[in-house]
Coordinates of C-alpha atoms and ligand atoms in Angstrom, one line a residue:
M1 CA -0.2 -0.2 -0.1
K2 CA 1.3 3.3 -0.9
L3 CA 0.1 6.4 1.3
I4 CA 0.9 10.2 1.6
L5 CA 0.5 12.0 5.1
L6 CA 0.0 15.7 4.4
G7 CA -0.3 18.1 7.4
P8 CA 1.3 21.3 8.9
P9 CA 4.6 20.7 10.9
G10 CA 3.8 19.6 14.3
A11 CA 0.3 17.6 13.3
G12 CA 2.0 14.5 14.2
K13 CA 3.0 13.1 10.7
G14 CA 6.0 11.4 12.0
T15 CA 4.3 9.7 14.9
Q16 CA 1.7 8.5 12.9
A17 CA 3.7 7.2 10.1
K18 CA 5.8 5.1 12.7
R19 CA 2.8 3.5 13.7
I20 CA 1.3 2.7 10.1
E21 CA 4.8 1.3 9.6
E22 CA 4.4 -1.2 12.1
A23 CA 0.9 -1.9 11.6
L24 CA 1.1 -2.6 7.7
N25 CA 4.7 -3.5 7.7
I26 CA 5.4 -0.9 5.3
V27 CA 8.1 1.6 5.3
Q28 CA 8.0 5.2 6.4
L29 CA 9.7 7.7 3.8
S30 CA 10.5 11.3 5.4
T31 CA 12.0 13.6 3.2
G32 CA 12.9 15.8 6.2
D33 CA 14.7 12.8 8.1
M34 CA 16.6 12.1 4.7
L35 CA 17.6 16.0 4.3
R36 CA 18.8 16.0 8.1
D37 CA 20.9 12.7 7.3
E38 CA 22.5 14.7 4.2
V39 CA 23.0 17.7 6.8
A40 CA 24.8 15.5 9.3
S41 CA 27.2 13.6 6.7
G42 CA 28.2 17.3 5.2
S43 CA 27.4 16.1 1.7
E44 CA 26.7 18.5 -1.1
T45 CA 23.0 18.1 -1.1
G46 CA 23.1 18.6 2.8
K47 CA 25.3 21.8 2.3
K48 CA 22.5 23.0 -0.1
A49 CA 19.8 22.5 2.1
K50 CA 20.8 23.2 5.5
D51 CA 20.3 27.2 5.4
L52 CA 16.8 26.8 3.8
M53 CA 15.6 24.2 6.4
E54 CA 17.0 26.4 9.2
S55 CA 15.1 29.4 8.0
G56 CA 11.9 27.3 7.5
N57 CA 11.8 27.4 3.7
L58 CA 11.5 24.5 1.4
V59 CA 14.4 23.1 -0.7
P60 CA 14.1 23.1 -4.4
D61 CA 11.6 20.4 -5.9
D62 CA 14.1 18.9 -8.2
M63 CA 16.4 18.0 -5.2
I64 CA 13.5 16.4 -3.3
I65 CA 12.1 14.6 -6.4
G66 CA 15.4 13.0 -7.2
M67 CA 15.9 11.9 -3.8
I68 CA 12.4 10.2 -3.6
S69 CA 12.6 8.6 -7.1
S70 CA 15.8 6.8 -5.9
R71 CA 14.6 5.9 -2.6
I72 CA 11.1 4.3 -3.7
D73 CA 13.1 1.6 -5.9
R74 CA 14.7 0.1 -2.9
D75 CA 13.8 -3.3 -2.0
D76 CA 12.3 -2.5 1.4
C77 CA 9.6 -0.3 -0.3
K78 CA 8.4 -3.4 -2.4
N79 CA 5.4 -3.9 0.3
G80 CA 4.7 -0.3 0.2
F81 CA 5.4 2.9 1.9
I82 CA 4.0 6.0 3.8
L83 CA 5.4 9.5 2.2
D84 CA 5.6 11.8 5.2
G85 CA 6.6 15.4 4.3
F86 CA 6.2 14.8 0.5
P87 CA 4.8 16.2 -1.7
R88 CA 5.0 19.6 -0.3
T89 CA 4.3 21.6 -3.6
G90 CA 2.2 21.3 -6.7
P91 CA 5.1 20.6 -8.9
Q92 CA 6.3 17.7 -6.5
A93 CA 2.8 16.4 -6.4
K94 CA 2.7 16.3 -10.3
A95 CA 6.2 14.8 -10.4
L96 CA 4.9 12.3 -8.1
D97 CA 2.0 11.3 -10.3
E98 CA 4.7 10.8 -13.2
L99 CA 7.0 8.7 -11.2
F100 CA 4.1 6.4 -9.9
A101 CA 2.8 6.1 -13.4
E102 CA 6.3 5.2 -14.8
K103 CA 6.9 2.5 -12.1
G104 CA 3.3 1.2 -12.2
M105 CA 2.6 2.1 -8.8
T106 CA -0.8 3.2 -7.4
L107 CA -1.4 5.9 -4.8
R108 CA -4.1 4.5 -2.3
Y109 CA -5.0 7.4 0.0
V110 CA -3.7 10.7 0.9
I111 CA -4.4 11.4 4.6
E112 CA -4.4 15.0 5.8
I113 CA -3.9 15.7 9.4
V114 CA -5.7 18.9 10.0
A115 CA -4.5 21.0 13.0
D116 CA -4.5 24.6 14.3
D117 CA -1.4 27.0 13.8
E118 CA -1.1 28.2 17.4
A119 CA -1.2 24.6 18.9
M120 CA 1.5 23.6 16.4
V121 CA 3.9 26.3 17.4
E122 CA 3.4 25.3 21.1
R123 CA 3.9 21.5 20.2
I124 CA 7.2 22.0 18.0
T125 CA 8.8 24.6 20.3
G126 CA 8.6 22.2 23.2
R127 CA 9.5 19.0 21.6
Y128 CA 12.8 17.2 22.0
T129 CA 14.2 13.6 21.4
C130 CA 16.7 11.1 23.1
D131 CA 20.0 10.9 21.1
E132 CA 20.2 7.4 22.1
C133 CA 16.9 5.6 20.9
G134 CA 15.3 8.5 19.4
S135 CA 12.1 8.5 21.8
G136 CA 10.0 11.8 21.6
Y137 CA 9.7 14.1 24.7
H138 CA 7.8 17.7 25.2
D139 CA 8.5 20.3 27.8
K140 CA 4.9 20.4 28.9
F141 CA 2.6 17.5 27.7
Q142 CA 5.2 14.3 27.8
Q143 CA 8.1 14.9 30.2
P144 CA 10.4 12.0 31.2
K145 CA 9.6 10.0 34.4
V146 CA 12.8 11.0 36.1
D147 CA 13.9 14.5 35.0
G148 CA 16.6 14.4 32.3
V149 CA 16.7 10.6 31.8
C150 CA 15.2 8.8 29.0
D151 CA 12.3 6.5 30.1
K152 CA 13.1 3.8 27.3
C153 CA 16.8 3.6 27.2
G154 CA 18.1 5.4 30.3
S155 CA 20.2 8.1 28.1
T156 CA 20.7 11.5 29.5
A157 CA 21.6 13.2 25.9
F158 CA 18.9 14.9 24.4
S159 CA 18.5 17.0 21.3
R160 CA 16.1 19.6 19.7
R161 CA 15.7 20.2 15.9
A162 CA 17.6 23.3 14.7
D163 CA 14.4 24.4 12.9
D164 CA 12.2 23.8 16.2
N165 CA 12.1 27.5 17.2
A166 CA 9.4 29.9 17.3
E167 CA 10.4 31.9 14.5
T168 CA 11.2 29.1 11.8
V169 CA 8.3 27.4 13.0
R170 CA 6.1 30.4 11.8
A171 CA 8.0 30.7 8.5
R172 CA 7.3 26.7 8.2
L173 CA 3.7 27.2 8.6
K174 CA 3.5 30.1 6.2
A175 CA 5.4 27.6 3.6
Y176 CA 2.8 24.9 4.5
H177 CA -0.2 27.2 4.0
E178 CA 1.1 28.9 0.7
Q179 CA 2.5 26.0 -1.1
T180 CA 1.3 22.6 0.4
E181 CA -2.1 23.3 1.6
P182 CA -3.2 23.9 -2.0
I183 CA -2.4 20.2 -2.7
S184 CA -5.0 19.0 -0.7
S185 CA -7.6 20.0 -3.3
Y186 CA -5.5 18.4 -5.8
Y187 CA -5.9 15.0 -4.2
S188 CA -9.6 15.5 -3.4
E189 CA -10.3 16.0 -6.7
K190 CA -8.9 12.6 -7.6
G191 CA -11.3 11.0 -4.8
I192 CA -8.3 9.7 -2.6
L193 CA -8.1 12.4 0.2
R194 CA -9.2 11.5 3.7
K195 CA -9.1 14.1 6.5
V196 CA -8.4 13.2 10.2
D197 CA -8.6 15.7 13.2
G198 CA -5.0 16.3 14.4
M199 CA -6.3 17.9 17.5
A200 CA -7.5 14.8 18.9
G201 CA -5.2 12.6 21.1
I202 CA -2.4 10.6 19.6
N203 CA -4.3 7.4 20.2
D204 CA -7.3 8.9 18.5
V205 CA -5.8 9.9 15.4
T206 CA -4.2 6.5 15.0
A207 CA -7.7 4.9 15.3
E208 CA -9.1 7.2 12.8
I209 CA -6.0 6.3 10.4
N210 CA -6.6 2.7 10.8
D211 CA -10.2 3.0 9.9
I212 CA -9.3 4.4 6.7
V213 CA -6.3 2.2 5.5
R214 CA -8.2 -0.9 6.4
S215 CA -11.3 0.1 4.6
Ligands
AMP1 P1 10.1 18.0 8.2 O1 10.9 17.2 9.1 O2 9.0 17.4 7.3 O3 9.5 19.0 9.1 O4 11.0 19.0 7.1 C1 12.0 19.9 7.6 C2 12.4 20.8 6.4 O5 13.2 19.9 5.4 C3 11.3 21.7 5.7 O6 11.2 22.8 6.7 C4 12.0 21.8 4.7 O7 13.1 22.7 4.6 C5 12.8 20.5 4.1 N1 11.9 19.8 3.6 C6 11.7 18.3 4.0 N2 10.6 17.7 2.7 C7 10.6 18.7 2.0 C8 9.8 18.9 0.5 N3 9.0 17.4 0.3 N4 10.1 19.9 -0.2 C9 10.8 20.9 0.3 N5 11.6 20.8 1.4 C10 11.3 20.0 2.3

């Protein structure tokens, strides 16, 4: 099964994608994670993407389309995949249609997680992850049981994303409304868009998504 998760930054696309990945045995493809790996490795792509990401702007379409095109050819995508953070612009959505047509693939659903901007700013600016195991925490909504110690692996090292500050979050939301939101109607016209309420609790959102992907 091939799915897209749409939604503003902080809506919970990554969290839900990981749950779908386990439930359906398909792979999560996050273009944001791919780009952060490129930045960390110091590659040419990473050097080009770094400043754009840190200012909350989108990286060029051709860079991302090339990355996704080669990624979906890999063996671990044979059973299906969830696109998290891609497509994010009209040209990316059209390029994805062309890639799917070339590769004989079918897009089953586009699931849009709908959420309020102000709540997203609060969610994103408070979030951080364990450096060892990647578990996610939040200053207000999900603190570790013992202050400064990861519940899952006991590590005391945590990080925040460079772009998870209030100013950059506002720029990312602006990019979302201007460039990404319009592609929701593109998929609605194709009859494959489903919306879920991203302001609900994490488990309720998962339940709604499960109902969609199992229908
Ligand atoms: P994310 O982890 O999805 O929030 O993405 C982090 C940042 O990576 C975004 O703010 C963009 O700068 C960049 N990025 C990720 N995916 C895309 C995409 N599909 N198109 C353009 N830029 C992207």
